[in-house]
Short mmCIF file of C-alpha atoms in Angstrom, two decimals:
data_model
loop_
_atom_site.label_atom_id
_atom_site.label_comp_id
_atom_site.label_asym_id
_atom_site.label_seq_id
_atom_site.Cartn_x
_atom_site.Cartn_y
_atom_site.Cartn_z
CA UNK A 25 3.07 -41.69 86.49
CA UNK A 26 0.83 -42.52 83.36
CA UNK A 27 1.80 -40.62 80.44
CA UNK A 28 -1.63 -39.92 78.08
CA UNK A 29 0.66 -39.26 75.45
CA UNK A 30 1.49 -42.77 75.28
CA UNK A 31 -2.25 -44.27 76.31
CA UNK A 32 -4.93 -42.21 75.02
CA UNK A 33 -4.50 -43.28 71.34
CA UNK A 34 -8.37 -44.56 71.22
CA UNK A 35 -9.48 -41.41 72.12
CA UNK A 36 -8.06 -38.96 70.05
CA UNK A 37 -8.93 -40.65 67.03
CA UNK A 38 -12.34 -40.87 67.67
CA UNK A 39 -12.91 -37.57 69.73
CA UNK A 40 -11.11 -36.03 66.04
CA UNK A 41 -13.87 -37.79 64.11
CA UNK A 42 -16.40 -36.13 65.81
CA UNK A 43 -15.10 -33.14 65.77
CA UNK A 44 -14.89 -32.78 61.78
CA UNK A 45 -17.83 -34.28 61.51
CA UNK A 46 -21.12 -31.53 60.91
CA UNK A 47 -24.63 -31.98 60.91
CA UNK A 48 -24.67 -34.93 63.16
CA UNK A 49 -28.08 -35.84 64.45
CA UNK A 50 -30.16 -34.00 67.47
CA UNK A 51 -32.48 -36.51 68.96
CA UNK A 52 -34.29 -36.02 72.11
CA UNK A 53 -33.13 -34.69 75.82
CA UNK A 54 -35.35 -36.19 78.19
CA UNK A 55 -36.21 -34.99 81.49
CA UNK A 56 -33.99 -37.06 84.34
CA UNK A 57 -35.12 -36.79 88.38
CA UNK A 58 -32.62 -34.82 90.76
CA UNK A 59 -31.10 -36.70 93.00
CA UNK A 60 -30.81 -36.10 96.59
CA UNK A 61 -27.44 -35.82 98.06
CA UNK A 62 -28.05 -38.40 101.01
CA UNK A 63 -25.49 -37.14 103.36
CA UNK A 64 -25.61 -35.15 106.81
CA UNK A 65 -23.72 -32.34 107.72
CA UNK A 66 -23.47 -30.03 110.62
CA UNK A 67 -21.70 -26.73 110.78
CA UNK A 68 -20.27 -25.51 113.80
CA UNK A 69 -19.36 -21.48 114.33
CA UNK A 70 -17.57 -19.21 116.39
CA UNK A 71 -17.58 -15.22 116.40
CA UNK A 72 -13.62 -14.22 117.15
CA UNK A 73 -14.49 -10.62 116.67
CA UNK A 74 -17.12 -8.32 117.59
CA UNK A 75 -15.26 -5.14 116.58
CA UNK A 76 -15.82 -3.04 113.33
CA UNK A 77 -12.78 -3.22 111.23
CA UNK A 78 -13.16 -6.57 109.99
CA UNK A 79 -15.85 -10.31 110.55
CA UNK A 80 -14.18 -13.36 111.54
CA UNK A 81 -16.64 -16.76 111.56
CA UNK A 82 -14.78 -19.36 112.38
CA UNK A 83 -16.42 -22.26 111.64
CA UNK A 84 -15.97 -26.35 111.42
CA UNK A 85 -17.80 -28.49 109.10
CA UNK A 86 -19.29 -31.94 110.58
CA UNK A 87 -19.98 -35.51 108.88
CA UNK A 88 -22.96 -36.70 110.77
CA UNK A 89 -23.38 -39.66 108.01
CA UNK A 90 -22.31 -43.13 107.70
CA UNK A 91 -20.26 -42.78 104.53
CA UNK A 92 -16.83 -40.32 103.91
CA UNK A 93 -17.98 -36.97 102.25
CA UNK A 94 -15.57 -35.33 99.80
CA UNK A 95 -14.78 -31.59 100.64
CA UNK A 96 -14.68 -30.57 97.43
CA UNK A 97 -18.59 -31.09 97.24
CA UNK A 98 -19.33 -28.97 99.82
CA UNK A 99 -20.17 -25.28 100.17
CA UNK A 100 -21.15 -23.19 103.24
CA UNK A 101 -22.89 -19.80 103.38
CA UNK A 102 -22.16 -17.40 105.77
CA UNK A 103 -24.88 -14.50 105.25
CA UNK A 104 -24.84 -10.57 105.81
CA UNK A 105 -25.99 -7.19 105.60
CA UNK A 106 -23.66 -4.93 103.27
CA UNK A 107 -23.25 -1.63 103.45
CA UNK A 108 -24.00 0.36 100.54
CA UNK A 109 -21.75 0.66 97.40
CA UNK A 110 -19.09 -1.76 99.46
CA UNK A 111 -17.00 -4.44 98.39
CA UNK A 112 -15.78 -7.16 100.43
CA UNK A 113 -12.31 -9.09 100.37
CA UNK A 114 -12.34 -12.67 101.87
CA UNK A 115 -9.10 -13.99 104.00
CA UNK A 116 -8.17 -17.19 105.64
CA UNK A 117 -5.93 -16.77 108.79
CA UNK A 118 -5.48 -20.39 109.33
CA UNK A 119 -7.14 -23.77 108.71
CA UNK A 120 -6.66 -27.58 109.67
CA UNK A 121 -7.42 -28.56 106.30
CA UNK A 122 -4.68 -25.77 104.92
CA UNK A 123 -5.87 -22.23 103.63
CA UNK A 124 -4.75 -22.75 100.07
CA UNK A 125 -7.31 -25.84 100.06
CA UNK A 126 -10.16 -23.43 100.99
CA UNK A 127 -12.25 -20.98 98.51
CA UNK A 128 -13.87 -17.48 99.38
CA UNK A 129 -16.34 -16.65 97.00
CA UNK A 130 -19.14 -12.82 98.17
CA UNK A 131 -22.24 -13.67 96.52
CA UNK A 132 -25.60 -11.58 96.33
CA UNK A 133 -29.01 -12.86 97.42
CA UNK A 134 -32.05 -12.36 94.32
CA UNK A 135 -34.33 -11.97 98.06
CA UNK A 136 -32.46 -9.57 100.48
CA UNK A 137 -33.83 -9.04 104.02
CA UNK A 138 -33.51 -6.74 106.52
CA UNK A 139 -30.52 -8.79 107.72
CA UNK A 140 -29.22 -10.20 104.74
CA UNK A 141 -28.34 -8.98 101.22
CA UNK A 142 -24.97 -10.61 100.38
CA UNK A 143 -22.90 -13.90 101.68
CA UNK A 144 -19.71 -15.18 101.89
CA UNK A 145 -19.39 -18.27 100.56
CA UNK A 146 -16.68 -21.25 101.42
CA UNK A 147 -15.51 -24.24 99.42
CA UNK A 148 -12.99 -26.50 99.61
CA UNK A 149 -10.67 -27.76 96.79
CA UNK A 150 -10.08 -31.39 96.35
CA UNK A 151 -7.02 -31.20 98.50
CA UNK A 152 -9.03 -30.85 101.26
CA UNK A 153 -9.40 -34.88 100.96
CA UNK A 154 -12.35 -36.84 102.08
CA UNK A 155 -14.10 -36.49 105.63
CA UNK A 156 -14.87 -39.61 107.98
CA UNK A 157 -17.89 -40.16 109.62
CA UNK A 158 -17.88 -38.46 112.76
CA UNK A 159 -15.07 -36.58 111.85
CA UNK A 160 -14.63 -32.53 111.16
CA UNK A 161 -12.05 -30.26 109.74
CA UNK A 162 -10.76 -28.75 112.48
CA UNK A 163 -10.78 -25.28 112.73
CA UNK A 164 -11.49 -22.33 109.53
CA UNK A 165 -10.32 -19.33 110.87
CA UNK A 166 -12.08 -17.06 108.43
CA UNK A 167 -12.32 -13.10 108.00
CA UNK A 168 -13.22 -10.43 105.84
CA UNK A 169 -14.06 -6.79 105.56
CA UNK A 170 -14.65 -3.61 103.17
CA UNK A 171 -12.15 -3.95 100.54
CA UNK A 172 -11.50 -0.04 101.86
CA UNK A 173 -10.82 -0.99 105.43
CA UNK A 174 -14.14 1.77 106.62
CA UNK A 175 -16.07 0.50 109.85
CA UNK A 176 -18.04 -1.95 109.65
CA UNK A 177 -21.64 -3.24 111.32
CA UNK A 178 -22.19 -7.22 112.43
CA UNK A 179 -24.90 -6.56 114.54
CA UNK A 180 -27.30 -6.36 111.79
CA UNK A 181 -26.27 -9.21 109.73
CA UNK A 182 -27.75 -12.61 110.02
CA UNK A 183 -25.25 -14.82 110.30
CA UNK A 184 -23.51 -13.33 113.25
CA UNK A 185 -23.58 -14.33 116.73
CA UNK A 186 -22.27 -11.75 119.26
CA UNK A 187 -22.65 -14.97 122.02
CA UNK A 188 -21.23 -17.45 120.44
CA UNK A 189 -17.63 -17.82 121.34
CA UNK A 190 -17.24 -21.11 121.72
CA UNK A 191 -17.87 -23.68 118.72
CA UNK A 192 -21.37 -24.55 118.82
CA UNK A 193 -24.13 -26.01 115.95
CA UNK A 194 -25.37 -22.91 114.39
CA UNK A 195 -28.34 -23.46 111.94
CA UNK A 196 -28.19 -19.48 110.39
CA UNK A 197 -24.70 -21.08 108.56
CA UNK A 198 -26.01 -23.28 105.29
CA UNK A 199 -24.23 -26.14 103.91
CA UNK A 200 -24.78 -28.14 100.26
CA UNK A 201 -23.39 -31.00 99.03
CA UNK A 202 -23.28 -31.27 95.57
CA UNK A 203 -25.92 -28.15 95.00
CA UNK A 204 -28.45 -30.00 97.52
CA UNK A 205 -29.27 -28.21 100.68
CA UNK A 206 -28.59 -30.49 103.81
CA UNK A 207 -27.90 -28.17 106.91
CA UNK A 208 -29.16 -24.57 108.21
CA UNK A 209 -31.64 -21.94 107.55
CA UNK A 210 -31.03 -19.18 105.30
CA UNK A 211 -32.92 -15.89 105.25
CA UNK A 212 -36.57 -16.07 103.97
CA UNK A 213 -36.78 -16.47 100.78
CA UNK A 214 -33.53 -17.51 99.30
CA UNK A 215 -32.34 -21.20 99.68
CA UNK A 216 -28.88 -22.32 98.52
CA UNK A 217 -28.77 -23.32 95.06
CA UNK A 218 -26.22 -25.38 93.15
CA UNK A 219 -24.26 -22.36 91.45
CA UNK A 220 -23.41 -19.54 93.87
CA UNK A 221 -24.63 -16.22 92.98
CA UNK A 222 -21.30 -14.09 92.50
CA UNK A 223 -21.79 -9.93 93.69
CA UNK A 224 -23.85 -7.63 91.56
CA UNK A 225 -25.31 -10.70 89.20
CA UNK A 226 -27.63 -7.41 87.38
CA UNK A 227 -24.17 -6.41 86.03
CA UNK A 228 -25.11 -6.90 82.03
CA UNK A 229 -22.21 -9.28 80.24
CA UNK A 230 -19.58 -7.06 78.86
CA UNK A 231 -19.39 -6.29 75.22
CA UNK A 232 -17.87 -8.83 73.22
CA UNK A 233 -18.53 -11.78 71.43
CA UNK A 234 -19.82 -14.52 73.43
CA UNK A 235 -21.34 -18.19 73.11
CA UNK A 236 -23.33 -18.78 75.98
CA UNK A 237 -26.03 -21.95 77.04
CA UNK A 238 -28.18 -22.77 80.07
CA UNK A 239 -29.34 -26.20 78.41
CA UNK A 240 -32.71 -25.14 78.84
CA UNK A 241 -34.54 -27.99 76.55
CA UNK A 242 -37.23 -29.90 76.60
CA UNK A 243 -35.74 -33.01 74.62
CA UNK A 244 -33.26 -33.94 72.01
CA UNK A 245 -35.63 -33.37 69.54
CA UNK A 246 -36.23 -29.98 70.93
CA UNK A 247 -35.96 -27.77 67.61
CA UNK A 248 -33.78 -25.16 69.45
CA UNK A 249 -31.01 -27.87 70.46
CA UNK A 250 -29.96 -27.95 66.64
CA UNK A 251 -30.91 -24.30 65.37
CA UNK A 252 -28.41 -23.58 68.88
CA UNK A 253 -25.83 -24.83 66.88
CA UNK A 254 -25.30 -28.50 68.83
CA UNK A 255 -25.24 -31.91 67.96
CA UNK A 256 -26.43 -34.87 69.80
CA UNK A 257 -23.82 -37.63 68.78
CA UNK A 258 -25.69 -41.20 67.31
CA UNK A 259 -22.71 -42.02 64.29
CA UNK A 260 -20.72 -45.06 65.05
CA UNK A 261 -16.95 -45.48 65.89
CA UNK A 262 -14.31 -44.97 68.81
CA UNK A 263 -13.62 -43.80 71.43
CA UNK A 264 -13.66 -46.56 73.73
CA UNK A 265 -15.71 -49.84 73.71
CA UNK A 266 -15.65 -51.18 70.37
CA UNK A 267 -18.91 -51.94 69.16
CA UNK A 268 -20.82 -49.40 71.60
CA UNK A 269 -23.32 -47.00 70.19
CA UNK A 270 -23.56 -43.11 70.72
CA UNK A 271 -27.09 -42.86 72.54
CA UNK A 272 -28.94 -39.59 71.49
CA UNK A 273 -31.68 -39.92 73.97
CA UNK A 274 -29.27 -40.67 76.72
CA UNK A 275 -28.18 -36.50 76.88
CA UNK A 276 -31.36 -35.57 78.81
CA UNK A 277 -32.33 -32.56 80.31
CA UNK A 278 -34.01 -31.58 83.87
CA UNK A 279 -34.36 -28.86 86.21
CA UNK A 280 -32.62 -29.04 89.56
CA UNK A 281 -33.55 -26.22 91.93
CA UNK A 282 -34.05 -23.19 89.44
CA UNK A 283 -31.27 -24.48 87.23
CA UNK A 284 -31.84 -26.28 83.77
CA UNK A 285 -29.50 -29.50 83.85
CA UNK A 286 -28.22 -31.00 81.05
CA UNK A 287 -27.01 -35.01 82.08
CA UNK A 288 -24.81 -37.37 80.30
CA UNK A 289 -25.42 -41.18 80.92
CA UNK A 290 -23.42 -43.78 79.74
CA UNK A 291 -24.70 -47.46 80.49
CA UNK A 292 -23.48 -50.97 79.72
CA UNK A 293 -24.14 -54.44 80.43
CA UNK A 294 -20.70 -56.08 80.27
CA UNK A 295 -20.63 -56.22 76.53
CA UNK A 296 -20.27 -53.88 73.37
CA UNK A 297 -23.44 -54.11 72.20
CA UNK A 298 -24.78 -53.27 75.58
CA UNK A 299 -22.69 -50.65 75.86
CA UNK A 300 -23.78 -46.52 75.66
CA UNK A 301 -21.40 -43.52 75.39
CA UNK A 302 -22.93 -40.01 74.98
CA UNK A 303 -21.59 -37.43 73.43
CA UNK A 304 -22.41 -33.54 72.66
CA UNK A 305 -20.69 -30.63 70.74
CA UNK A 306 -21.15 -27.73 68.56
CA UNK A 307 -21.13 -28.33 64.79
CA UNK A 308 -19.10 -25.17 64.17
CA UNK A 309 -15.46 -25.06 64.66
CA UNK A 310 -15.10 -21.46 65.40
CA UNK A 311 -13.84 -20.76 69.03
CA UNK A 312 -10.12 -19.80 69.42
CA UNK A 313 -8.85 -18.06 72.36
CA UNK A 314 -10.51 -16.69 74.74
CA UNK A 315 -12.19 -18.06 77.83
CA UNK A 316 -13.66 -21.68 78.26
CA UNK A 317 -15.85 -22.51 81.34
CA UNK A 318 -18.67 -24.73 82.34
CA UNK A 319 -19.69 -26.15 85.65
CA UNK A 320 -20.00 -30.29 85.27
CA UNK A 321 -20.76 -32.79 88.13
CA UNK A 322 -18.85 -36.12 87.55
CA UNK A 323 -19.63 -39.08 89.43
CA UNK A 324 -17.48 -41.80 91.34
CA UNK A 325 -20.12 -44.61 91.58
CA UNK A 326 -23.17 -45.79 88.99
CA UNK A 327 -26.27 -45.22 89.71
CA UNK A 328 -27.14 -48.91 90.59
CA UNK A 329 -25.09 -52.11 89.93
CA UNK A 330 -21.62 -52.96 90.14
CA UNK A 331 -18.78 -50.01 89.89
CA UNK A 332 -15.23 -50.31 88.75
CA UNK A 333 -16.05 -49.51 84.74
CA UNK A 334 -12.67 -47.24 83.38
CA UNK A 335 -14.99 -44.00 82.18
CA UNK A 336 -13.93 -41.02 81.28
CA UNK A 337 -15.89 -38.06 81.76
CA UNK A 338 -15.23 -34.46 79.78
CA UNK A 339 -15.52 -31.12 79.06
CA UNK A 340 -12.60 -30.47 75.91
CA UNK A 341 -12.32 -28.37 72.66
CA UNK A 342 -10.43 -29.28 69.86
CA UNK A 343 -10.44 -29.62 65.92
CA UNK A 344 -9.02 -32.14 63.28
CA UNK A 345 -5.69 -33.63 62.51
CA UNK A 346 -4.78 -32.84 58.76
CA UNK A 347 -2.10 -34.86 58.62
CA UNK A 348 0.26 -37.05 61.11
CA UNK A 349 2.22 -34.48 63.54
CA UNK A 350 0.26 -31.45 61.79
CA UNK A 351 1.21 -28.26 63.90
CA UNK A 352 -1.87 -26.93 63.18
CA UNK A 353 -4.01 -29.62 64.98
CA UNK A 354 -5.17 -28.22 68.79
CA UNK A 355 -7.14 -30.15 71.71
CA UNK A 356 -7.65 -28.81 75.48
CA UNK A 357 -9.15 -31.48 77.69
CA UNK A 358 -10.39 -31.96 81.37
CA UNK A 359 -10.97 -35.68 81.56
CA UNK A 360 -11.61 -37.28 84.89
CA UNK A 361 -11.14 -40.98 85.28
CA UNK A 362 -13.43 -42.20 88.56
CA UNK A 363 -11.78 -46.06 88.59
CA UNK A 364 -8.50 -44.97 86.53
CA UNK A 365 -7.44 -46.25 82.91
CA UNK A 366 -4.78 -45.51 80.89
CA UNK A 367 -2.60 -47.09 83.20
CA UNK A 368 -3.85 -45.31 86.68
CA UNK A 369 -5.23 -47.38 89.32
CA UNK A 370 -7.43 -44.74 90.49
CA UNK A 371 -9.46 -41.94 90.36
CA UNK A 372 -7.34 -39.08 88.47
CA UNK A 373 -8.46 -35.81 86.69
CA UNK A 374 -6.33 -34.81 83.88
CA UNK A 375 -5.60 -31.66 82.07
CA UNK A 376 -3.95 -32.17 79.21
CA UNK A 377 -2.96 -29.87 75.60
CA UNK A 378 -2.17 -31.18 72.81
CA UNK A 379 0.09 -29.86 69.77
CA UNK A 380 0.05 -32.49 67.16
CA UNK A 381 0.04 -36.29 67.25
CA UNK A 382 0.61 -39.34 64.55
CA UNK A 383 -1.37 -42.12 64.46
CA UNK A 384 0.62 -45.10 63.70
CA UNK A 385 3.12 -45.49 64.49
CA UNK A 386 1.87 -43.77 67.64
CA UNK A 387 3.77 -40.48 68.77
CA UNK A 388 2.64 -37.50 70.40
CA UNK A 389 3.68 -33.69 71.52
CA UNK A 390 1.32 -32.09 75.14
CA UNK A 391 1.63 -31.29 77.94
CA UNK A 392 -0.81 -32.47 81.03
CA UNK A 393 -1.30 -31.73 84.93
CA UNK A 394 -2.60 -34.09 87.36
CA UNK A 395 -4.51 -34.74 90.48
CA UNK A 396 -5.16 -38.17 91.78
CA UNK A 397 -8.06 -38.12 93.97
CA UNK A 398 -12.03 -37.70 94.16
CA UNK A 399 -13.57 -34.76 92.44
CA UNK A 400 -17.17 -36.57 92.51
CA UNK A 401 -19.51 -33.27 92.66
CA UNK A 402 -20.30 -30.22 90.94
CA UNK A 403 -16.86 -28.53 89.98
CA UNK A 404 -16.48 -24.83 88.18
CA UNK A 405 -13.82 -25.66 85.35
CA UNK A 406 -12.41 -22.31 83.61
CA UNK A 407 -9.60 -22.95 80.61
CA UNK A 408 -8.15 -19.31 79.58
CA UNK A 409 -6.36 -19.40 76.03
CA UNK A 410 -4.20 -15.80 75.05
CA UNK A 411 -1.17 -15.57 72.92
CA UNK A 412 1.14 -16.59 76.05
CA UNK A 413 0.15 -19.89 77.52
CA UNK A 414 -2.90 -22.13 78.62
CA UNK A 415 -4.28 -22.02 82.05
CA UNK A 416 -6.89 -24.81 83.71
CA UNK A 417 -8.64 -23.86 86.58
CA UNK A 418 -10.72 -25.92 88.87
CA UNK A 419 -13.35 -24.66 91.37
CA UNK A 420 -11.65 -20.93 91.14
CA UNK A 421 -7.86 -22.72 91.69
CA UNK A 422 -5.38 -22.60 89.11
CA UNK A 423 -4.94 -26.20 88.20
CA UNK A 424 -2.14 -26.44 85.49
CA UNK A 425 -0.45 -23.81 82.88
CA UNK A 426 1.04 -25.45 79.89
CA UNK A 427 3.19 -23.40 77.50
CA UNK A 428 2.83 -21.28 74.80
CA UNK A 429 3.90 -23.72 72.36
CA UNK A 430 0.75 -25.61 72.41
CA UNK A 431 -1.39 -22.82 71.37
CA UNK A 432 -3.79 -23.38 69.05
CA UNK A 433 -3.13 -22.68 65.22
CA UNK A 434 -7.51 -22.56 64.07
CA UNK A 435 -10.54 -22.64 66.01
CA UNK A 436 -12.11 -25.61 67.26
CA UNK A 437 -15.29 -27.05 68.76
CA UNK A 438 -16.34 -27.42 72.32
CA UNK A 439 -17.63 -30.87 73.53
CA UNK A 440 -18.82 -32.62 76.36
CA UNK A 441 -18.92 -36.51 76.46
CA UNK A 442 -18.65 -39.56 78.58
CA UNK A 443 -17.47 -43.12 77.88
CA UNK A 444 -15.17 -45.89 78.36
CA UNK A 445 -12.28 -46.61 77.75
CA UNK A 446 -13.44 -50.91 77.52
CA UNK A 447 -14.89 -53.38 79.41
CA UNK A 448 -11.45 -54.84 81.43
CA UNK A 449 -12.26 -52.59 84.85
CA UNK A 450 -15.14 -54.65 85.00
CA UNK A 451 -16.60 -57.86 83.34
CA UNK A 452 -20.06 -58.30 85.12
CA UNK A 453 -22.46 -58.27 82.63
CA UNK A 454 -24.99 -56.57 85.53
CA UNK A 455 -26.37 -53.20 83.82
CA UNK A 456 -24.75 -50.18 85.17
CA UNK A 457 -25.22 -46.42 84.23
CA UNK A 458 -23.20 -43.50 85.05
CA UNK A 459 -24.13 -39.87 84.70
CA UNK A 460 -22.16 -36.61 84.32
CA UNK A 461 -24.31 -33.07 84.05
CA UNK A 462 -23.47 -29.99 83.28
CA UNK A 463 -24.91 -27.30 84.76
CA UNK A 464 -23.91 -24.25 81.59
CA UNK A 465 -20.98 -23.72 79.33
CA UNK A 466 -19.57 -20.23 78.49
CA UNK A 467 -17.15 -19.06 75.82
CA UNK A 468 -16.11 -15.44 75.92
CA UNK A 469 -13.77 -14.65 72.38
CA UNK A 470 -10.78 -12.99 72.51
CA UNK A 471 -10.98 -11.90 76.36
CA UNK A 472 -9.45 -13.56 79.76
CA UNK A 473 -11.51 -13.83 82.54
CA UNK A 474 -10.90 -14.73 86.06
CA UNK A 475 -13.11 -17.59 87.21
CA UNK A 476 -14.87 -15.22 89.68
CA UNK A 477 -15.46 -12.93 86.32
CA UNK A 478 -16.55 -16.16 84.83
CA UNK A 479 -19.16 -16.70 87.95
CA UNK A 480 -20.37 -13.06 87.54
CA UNK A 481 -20.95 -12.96 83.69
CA UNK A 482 -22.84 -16.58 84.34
CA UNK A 483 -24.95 -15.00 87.11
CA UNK A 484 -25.69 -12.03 84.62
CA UNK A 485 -27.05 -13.73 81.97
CA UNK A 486 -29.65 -15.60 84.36
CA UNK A 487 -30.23 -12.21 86.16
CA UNK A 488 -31.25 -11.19 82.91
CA UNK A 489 -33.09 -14.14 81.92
CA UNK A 490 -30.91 -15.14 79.04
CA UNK A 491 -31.03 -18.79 78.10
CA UNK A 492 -29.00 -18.46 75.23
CA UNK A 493 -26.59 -16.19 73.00
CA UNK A 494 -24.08 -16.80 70.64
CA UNK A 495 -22.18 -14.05 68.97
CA UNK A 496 -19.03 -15.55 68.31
CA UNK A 497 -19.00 -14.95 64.55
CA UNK A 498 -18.06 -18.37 61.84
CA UNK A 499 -14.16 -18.94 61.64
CA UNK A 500 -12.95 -16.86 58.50
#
């Protein structure tokens, strides 16, 4: 095992750099296409219960493609008619793929019909693995029911099949794959969409100081993306290639579905100069504990060209080193590696928290977790901060908890960026580009939130047609 303490030197100098620097140029966020997910799915169902105490779908997901489909890009809907005032809690009884590598997430539809108001929504975490063509999970033995155990109705709901009770193709289940719809037809009016709507999205946020952004802009030099308190990076220096330059007008903006996008791309041609990392943060360093979130999409593959560039994709906070092995100095990091670096042959995401660090000679005090596999897709990532510990979570799964003794001494930043790490993975001097969005980012002060809280105060800001809101007052 890799130990970033030892091989991330590069990019903690630089990422430090950035962070104390203020007032860094906003340049323009152009508009990029969607893309289209370009894979086939089928979902299978069975009803194991027509009774009224609890629903059970059972259901298999298909590859019908030609290429292996991660899990942990995929979402199914299962949709229903609630009664009144109820609350739901999801179970898994027993899966192929493992329960604990499944996610049950109740959602509400913005269009109800007369057979559909709410869903049930399934995901699956990256140890779920990658699916062969042809192949399926195996069975999802799935249930749920009013969190108060009163009698239930399925006969209204949309989703349910009283017939069905053998595994069959069943088009009133949807599927997405990375937020694009590719299987099933949901109840008029409402599609699925690339963030799940969480229950009771009118809910207004809670009181409490808040930064919160939808990366609604028309460009980089969009007026609002600087008076919002953000900086599109363009100053020289590390991390990663030497002689690469920090491309404003490669952090673009689009819409996918209803959602504003913002998107990341990092290109190069084989050489520094060719080379472009993208990077963008908040000037002020004000944001302590508290809860962290955003929902990014990293990427495997470039969008054309040869693959095999070491880039490392983010979503961190942190603030600046005041001297070597200063105890005040704080960084929180999900970096995912697609083709490795730092020693890993591989695709590897890493969450890692730093204490302090010295430069040269090069020592270092954090502590990291690990998962070596695929997360290409959209991914929910939550990082809680209190007075007792640090906890990472990724797509509504705890992910690592690192101890109190790397929590931070002064507020910080929060960044997003993408580069890499140099140009060894792969020499072709063939133009590549690779692209990492990010769908929002939320910071709630002083207050731990779950990440289906996190999903719910999201959906109630759009519910209420809030772009953007930041109360978190200036660091004394």
């Amino acid at each position: 095992m890799s130990d970033p303490s030892r091989n991330r030197k590069p990019r903690i100098r630089a990422a430090l750099a950035v962070a104390a620097v203020t007032g860094l140029g906003a340049t323009a966020l152009t508009a990029l296409p969607a893309a289209a997910a370009g894979e086939a799915v089928t979902v299978q169902y069975r009803q194991s219960a027509t009774g009224s105490d609890q629903v059970e779908p059972w259901l298999k997901v298909v590859n019908t493609g030609s290429s292996g489909l991660p899990l942990n890009q995929v979402k199914v809907r299962y949709y229903f008619k609630a009664d009144a005032g109820a609350s739901y809690t999801y179970a898994c009884s027993w899966a192929v793929k493992g329960c604990a590598n499944l996610t049950g997430t109740f959602g509400t539809l913005a269009h109800p019909t007369a057979t559909a108001d709410r869903y049930l929504e399934v995901g699956f975490t990256a140890g779920a693995g990658t699916l062969a063509p042809g192949a399926d999970t195996g069975d999802m033995q799935l249930r749920f029911h009013r969190s108060d155990w009163q009698p239930l109705n399925q006969n209204d709901d949309y989703s349910f099949g009283p017939a069905q009770t053998s595994y069959t193709a069943w088009s009133k289940v949807t599927a997405t794959v990375a937020g694009v719809p590719v299987w099933g037809t949901s109840p008029t009016g409402d599609g699925p969409t690339p963030t799940p709507t969480p229950t009771d999205p009118t809910t207004p946020p809670p009181a409490g100081a808040a930064l919160f952004d939808d990366f609604d802009y028309t460009g980089h030099t969009d007026p609002a993306v600087n008076a919002h308190g953000w900086s599109v990076r363009s100053n020289a220096g590390g991390p990663g290639v030497p002689g690469a330059t920090w491309a404003p007008e490669n952090v673009t903006f689009a819409k996918e579905g209803t959602n504003s996008i913002m998107n990341l791309r990092t290109s190069t041609a084989g050489t520094g100069e060719s080379t472009r990392h993208t990077e963008i943060l908040t000037r002020a360093t004000k944001f302590r504990n508290g809860t962290y979130a955003a929902r990014v999409r990293f990427s495997d593959a470039p969008l054309s060209g040869p693959d095999g560039d070491r880039v490392v994709q983010t979503f961190f906070t942190i603030n600046d080193l005041k001297a070597p092995m200063a105890d005040d100095y704080a960084e929180y990091d999900f970096e995912y590696l697609p083709n490795g670096g730092w020693g890993e042959p591989a695709n590897i995401l890493y969450t890692t928290s730093w204490e302090t660090y010295r430069p040269d000679p090069w020592e270092a005090v954090n502590q990291h977790s690990e998962s070596r596999t695929s997360y290409a897709g959209w991914h929910d990532l939550v990082l809680t901060i209190d007075d007792n510990a640090i906890v990472y979570y990724v797509d509504g799964q705890e992910f690592g908890r690192h101890d109190a003794r790397y929590l931070p001494e002064r507020p910080m930043s929060i960044n997003f960026n993408q580069w890499l790490i140099d140009l060894a993975g792969q020499t072709s001097t063939t133009p590549r580009a690779y692209d990492q969005k990010v769908d929002y980012v939320l910071h709630v002060k002083d207050r731990v939130l779950t990440p289906a809280q996190v999903a719910a105060e999201v959906a109630a800001y759009r519910s209420a047609g809030t772009a953007f809101e930041d109360t978190v007052p200036a660091a004394p």
